[in-house]
Amino acid sequence: MNTTESQNVTDYPNSNTIFMVWKLHDSPQLKDIFQELCALVLNLNNSVFNRFPDSRASCVMGIGAEAWRKLELPMPLPKELTGFEEIKGVKHTAVSTPGDLHFHLRADNKSLIFDMAVEISKLLSSVAESILEIHGFKYWDARSILGFVDGTENPHGDDRDYFGKIGDEDPQYKGGSYLFVQKYLHNMDAWKSLSTEDQEKVIGRSKENDIEMSDDIKPSNSHIALANIEGENGEELKIVRDNMPFGNPSTNEFGTYFIAYSSTFTTTKKMLTNMFIGDPPGNYDRILDFSTAVTGTLFFVPTRNMLDEFSG
């Protein structure tokens, strides 16, 4: 009996990351190149594990809904794989932007992911164009450019699989994952004009020690208050975040690449709705006054078994 083997969606964040989003062309070579690409992704993962077993290096590929249809992959689609629809609040919008393939390359040693990106780009360049490439890095003790620790609420242990991978609710795609990404740009001048105390009220945690404020003093529009969500029965709902900061100081571009793997996109969408529309409506996430989402795209991450089937 074949066991389901997922891509490395629940790996923990590490020191270096390259994110790439590609748009596919209409090309007679497209399906053949995609077959080669699936084989390449499997090969890259096997190679780095064998050569550098302690490097924590991996390549995860996600596929968008439009690309899924264009490549004539199995039907029906994963239950929640659609084009992302923008979420528009009174002041801020979670925009929707195109993207057919997403690559999440990570390793402690940047050389490994650089070489992976070169091989992927070499193969895809004849049938697709790169529409986004971001090089992320670990900033101090896993802090965002805003200076606060990022990812504290991530699940751990077996919970990472539970919240990050599809289960029996969609048997055809069990072990796969929904991947949602946003590129955020930060207004650092406005952020730094706040006192540390006011910054802490925006986030809902202490800046130095990463301690969450008690509910009686945590502002209702703080990031923590709105991004931590519950189900209908009060159960805690989580996603597996692998956010990474990036920046170009000379051009004053500083940001966070938000990346969430989840067993159901409904959870991620509920969190985004809380942040951008507010709970109650109008009580939006105050962090959005300093952080602008300039992309927003949903992908599906097939299992390694499916990649093997797609490779022909």
GROMACS .gro file of C-alpha atoms in nm, residues 160 168 229-230:
model
    4
  160ARG     CA    1   0.136   2.127   1.231
  168ASP     CA    2  -1.009   1.280   0.516
  229ILE     CA    3  -0.940   3.306   1.542
  230GLU     CA    4  -1.181   3.044   1.671
   0.00000   0.00000   0.00000
